[in-house]
Coordinates of C-alpha atoms and ligand atoms in Angstrom, one line a residue:
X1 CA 32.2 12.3 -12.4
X2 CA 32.1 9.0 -11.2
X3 CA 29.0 8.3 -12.3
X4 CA 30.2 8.9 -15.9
X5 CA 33.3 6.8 -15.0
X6 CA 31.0 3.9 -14.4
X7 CA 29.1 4.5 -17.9
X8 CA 25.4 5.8 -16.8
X9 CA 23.7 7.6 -19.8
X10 CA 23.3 11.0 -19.7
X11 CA 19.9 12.0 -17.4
X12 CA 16.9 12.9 -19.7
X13 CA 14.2 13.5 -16.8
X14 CA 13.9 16.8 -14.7
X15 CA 14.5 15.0 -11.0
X16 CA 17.3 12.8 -12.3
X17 CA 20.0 15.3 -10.9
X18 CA 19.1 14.3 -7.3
X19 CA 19.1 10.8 -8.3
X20 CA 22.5 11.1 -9.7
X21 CA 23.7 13.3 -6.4
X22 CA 22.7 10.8 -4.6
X23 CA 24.6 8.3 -6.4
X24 CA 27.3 10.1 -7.1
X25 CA 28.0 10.7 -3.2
X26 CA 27.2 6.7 -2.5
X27 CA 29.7 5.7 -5.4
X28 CA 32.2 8.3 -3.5
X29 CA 32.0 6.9 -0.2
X30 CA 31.6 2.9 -1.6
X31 CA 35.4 3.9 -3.4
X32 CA 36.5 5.3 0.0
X33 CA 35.2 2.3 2.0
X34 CA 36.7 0.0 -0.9
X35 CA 40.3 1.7 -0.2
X36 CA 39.8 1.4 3.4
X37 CA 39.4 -1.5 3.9
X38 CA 41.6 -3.2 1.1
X39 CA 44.2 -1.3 2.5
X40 CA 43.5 -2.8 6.4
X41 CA 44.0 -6.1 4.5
X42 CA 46.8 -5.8 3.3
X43 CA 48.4 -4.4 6.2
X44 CA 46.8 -7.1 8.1
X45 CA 48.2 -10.0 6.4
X46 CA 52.2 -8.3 6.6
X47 CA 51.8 -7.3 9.8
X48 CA 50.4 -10.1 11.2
X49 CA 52.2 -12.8 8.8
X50 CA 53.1 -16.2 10.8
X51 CA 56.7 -15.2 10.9
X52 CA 56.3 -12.2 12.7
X53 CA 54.3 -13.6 15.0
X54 CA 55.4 -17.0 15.8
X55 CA 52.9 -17.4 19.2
X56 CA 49.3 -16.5 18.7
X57 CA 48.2 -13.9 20.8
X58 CA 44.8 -14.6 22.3
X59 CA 43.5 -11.6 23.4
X60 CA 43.0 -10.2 20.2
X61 CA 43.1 -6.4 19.8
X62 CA 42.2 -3.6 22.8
X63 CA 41.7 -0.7 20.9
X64 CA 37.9 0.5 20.2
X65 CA 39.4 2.7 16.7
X66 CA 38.1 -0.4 14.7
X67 CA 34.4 -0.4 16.3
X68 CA 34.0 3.5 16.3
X69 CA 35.0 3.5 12.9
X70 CA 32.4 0.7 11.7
X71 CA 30.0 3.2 13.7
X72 CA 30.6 6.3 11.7
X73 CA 30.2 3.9 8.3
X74 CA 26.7 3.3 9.8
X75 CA 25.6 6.6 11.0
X76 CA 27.3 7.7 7.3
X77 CA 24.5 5.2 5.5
X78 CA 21.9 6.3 7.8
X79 CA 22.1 9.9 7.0
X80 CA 22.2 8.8 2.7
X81 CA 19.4 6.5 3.5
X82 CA 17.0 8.4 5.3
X83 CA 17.9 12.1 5.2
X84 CA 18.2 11.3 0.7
X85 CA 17.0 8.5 -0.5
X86 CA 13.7 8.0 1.5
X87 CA 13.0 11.8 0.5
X88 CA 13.6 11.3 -2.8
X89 CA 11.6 8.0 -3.5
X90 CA 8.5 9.8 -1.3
X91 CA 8.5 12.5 -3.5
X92 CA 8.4 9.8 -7.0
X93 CA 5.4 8.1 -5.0
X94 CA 3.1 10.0 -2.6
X95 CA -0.1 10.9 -4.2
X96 CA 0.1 14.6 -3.6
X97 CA 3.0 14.9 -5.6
X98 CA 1.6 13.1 -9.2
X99 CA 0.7 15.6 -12.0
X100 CA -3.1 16.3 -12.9
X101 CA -4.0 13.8 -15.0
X102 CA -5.6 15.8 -17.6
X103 CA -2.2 17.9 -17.5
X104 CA -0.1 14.5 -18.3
X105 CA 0.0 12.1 -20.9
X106 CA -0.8 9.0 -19.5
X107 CA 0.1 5.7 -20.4
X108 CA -0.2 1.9 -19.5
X109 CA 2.8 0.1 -19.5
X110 CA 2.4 -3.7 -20.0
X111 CA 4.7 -6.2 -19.5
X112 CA 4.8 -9.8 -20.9
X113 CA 7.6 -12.0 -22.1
X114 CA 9.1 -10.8 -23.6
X115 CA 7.8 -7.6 -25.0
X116 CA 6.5 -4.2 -23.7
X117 CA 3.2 -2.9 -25.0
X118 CA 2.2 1.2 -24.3
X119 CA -1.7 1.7 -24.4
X120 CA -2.6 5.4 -24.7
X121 CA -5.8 6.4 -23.9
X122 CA -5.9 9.1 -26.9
X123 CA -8.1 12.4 -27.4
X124 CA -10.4 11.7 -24.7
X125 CA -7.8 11.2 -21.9
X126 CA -9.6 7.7 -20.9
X127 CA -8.5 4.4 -21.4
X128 CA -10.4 1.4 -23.2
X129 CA -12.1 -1.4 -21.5
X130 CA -9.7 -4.8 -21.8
X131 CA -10.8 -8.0 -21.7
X132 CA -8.6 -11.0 -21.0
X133 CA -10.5 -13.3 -23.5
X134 CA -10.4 -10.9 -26.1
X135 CA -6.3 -10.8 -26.1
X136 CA -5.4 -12.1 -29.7
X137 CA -1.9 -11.5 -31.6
X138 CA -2.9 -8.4 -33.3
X139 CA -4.6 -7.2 -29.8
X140 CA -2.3 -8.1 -27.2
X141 CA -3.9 -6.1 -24.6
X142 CA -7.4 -7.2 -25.4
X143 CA -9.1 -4.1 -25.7
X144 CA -12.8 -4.3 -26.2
X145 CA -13.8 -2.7 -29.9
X146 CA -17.5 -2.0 -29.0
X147 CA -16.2 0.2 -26.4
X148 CA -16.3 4.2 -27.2
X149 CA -13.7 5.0 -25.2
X150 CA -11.3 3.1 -26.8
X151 CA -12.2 4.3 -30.1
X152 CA -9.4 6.8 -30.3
X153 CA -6.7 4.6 -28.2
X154 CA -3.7 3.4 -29.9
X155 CA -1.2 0.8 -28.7
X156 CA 2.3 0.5 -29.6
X157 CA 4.9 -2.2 -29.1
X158 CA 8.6 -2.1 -27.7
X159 CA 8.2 1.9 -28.7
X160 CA 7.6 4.0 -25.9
X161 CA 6.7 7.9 -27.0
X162 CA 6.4 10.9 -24.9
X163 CA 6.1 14.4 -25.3
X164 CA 9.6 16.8 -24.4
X165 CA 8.8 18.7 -20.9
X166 CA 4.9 16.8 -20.4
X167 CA 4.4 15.8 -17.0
X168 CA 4.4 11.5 -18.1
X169 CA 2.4 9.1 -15.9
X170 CA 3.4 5.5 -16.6
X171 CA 0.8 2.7 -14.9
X172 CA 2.8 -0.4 -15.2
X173 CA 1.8 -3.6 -15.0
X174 CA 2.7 -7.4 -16.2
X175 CA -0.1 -10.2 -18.3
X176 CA 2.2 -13.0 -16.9
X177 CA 5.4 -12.8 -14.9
X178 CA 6.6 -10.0 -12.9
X179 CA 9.2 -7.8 -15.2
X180 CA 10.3 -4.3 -14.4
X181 CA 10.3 -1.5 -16.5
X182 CA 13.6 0.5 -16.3
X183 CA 13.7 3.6 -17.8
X184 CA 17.2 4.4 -17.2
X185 CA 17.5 8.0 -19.2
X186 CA 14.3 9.2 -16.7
X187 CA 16.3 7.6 -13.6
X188 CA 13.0 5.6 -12.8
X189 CA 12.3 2.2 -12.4
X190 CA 8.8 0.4 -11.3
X191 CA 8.3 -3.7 -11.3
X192 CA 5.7 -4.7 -13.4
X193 CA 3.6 -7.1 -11.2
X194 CA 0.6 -9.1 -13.0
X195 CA -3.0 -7.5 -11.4
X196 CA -1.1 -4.5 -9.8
X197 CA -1.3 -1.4 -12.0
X198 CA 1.7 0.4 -10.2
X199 CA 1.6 4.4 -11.3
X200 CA 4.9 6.1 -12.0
X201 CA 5.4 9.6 -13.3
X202 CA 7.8 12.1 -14.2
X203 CA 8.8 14.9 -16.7
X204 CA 11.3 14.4 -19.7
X205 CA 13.5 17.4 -20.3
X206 CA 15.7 16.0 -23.6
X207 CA 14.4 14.7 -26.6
X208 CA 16.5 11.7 -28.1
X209 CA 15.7 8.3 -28.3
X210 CA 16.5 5.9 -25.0
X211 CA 16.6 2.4 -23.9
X212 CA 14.0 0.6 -22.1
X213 CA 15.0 -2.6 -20.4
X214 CA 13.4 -5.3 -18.6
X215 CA 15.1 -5.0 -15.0
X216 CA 13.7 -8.3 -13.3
X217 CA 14.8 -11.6 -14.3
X218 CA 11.7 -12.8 -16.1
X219 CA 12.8 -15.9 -18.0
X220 CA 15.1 -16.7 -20.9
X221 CA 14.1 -14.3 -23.4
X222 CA 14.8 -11.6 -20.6
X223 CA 18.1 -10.3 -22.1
X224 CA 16.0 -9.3 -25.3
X225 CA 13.2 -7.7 -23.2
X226 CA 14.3 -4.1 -25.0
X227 CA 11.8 -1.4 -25.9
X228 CA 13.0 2.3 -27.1
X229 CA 11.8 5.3 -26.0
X230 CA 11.5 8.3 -28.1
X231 CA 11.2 12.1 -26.4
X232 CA 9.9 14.6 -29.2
X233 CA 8.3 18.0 -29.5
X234 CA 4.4 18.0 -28.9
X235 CA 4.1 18.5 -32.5
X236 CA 6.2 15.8 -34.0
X237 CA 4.4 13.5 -31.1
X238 CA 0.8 14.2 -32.4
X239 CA 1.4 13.4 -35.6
X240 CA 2.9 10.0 -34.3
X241 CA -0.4 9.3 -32.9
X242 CA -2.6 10.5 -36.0
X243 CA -1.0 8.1 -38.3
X244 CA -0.9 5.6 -35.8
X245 CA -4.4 5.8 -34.7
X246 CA -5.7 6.1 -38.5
X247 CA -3.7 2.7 -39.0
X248 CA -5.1 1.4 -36.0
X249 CA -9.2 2.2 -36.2
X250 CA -9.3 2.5 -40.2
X251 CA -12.7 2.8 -39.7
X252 CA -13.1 5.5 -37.0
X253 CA -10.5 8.0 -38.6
X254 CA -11.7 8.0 -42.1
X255 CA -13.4 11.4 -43.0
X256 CA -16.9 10.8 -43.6
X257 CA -17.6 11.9 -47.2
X258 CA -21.0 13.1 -48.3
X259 CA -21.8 9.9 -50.8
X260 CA -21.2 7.6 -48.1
X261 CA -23.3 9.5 -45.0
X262 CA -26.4 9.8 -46.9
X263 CA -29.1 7.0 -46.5
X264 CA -28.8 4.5 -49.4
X265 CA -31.9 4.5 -51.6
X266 CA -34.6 2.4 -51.6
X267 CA -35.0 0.0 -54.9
X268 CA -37.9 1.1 -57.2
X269 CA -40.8 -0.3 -56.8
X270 CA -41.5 -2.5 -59.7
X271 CA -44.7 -1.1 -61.7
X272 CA -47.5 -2.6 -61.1
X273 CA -49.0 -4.8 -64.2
Ligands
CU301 CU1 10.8 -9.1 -18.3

């Protein structure tokens, strides 16, 4: 309820609803702590105004209620910080616990300022070589063209697409400054750090289109570092990547018709006189 209160969009990822325990039950106990101790102040300052307490009193208080109380507030934190919210975060990032890659779709999340670019690695589940010399505008991640395997890989910018209820691997990672990729909706957030190739992964559970921010102060273009990320049916998401990837390797997509497979003919000799 709170978390609604405080305006966080509804969760589209199927472990978000521990995340948002979690922070419900923080935002519960912050409000309780707020009211706590505002309310100590307050008391403090009438009770222990100047005019009712003309001599100061220099042996302060003898009670121990103040120190055993500031104990429970710590054991309280201890118990949402290790017995939740380590748990949770191992669970996001041990090894064991990523999806098969040839059961996700996998893609490469790269940073720069200020834009996102997703590589996919297409039909063939790997991704093209890249090559920091061969970055141009038109191929901001500099993939290689002479490479096969990125024959069938497609790149899109500030658009992130996944598929509805596919296990999504994210490897995220930054060509200049560090930025982080916040994916709000999937209650999962990774810094994009340049030469680190940082893997995230979860599994969408609502199709809709969502925000993607930049989360890291990254320079003065940050506030427009904003990508969108669309959540579809497997079906509508191939055809996303057909007509991208025809528009993307013209060449490798076209349908091969007869006249232009077979062996162009060799000029007739001219006679000889
Ligand atoms: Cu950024």
């Amino acid at each position: 309820m709170l978390n609604k209160w405080m305006g966080m969009v509804p969760n589209a990822s199927e472990h978000g609803y521990l995340v948002d325990h979690l922070l419900e039950v923080c935002h519960w106990f912050m409000l309780v702590l707020f009211v706590g101790w505002f309310s100590f102040f307050l008391y403090s300052i009438i009770r222990f105004h100047r005019s009712r307490n003309p001599r100061a009193n220099y042996h302060g208080v003898k009670s121990k209620a103040a120190t055993h109380l500031e104990l429970v507030v710590i054991l309280v934190e201890a118990i949402l910080l290790l017995g939740f919210g380590l748990p949770l975060w191992a669970k996001r990032v041990t090894e064991e616990s990523f999806p098969d890659k040839n059961d996700a779709l996998r893609v490469h999340a790269v940073g720069e300022q200020f834009a996102w670019n997703f590589h996919y690695p297409g039909a063939d589940n790997v991704f093209g070589r890249q090559d920091a010399h061969l970055v141009t505008g038109n191929n901001p991640l500099g993939l290689d063209p002479s490479d096969p395997a990125g024959k069938d890989d497609v790149v899109s910018k500030n658009e992130l697409y996944l598929v509805n209820f596919k296990p999504t691997v994210i490897e995220v990672t930054s060509k200049d400054v560090i930025h982080s990729l916040s994916l709000h909706a999937m209650r999962i957030t990774q810094d994009a750090t340049p030469g680190l190739r940082v893997p995230i992964w979860f599994r969408p559970k609502l199709e809709g289109t969502y925000e993607v921010v930049c989360a890291q102060l990254c320079g003065a273009g940050h506030f427009g570092m904003k990508a969108s990320m669309i959540v579809q049916g497997q079906k509508e998401w191939s055809a996303w990547y057909e007509d991208t990837m025809k528009l993307q390797h013209p060449v490798a997509a076209a349908p091969v018709s007869a006249e232009a497979a077979a062996p162009v003919p060799a000029p007739n000799p001219a006679p000889a006189q």
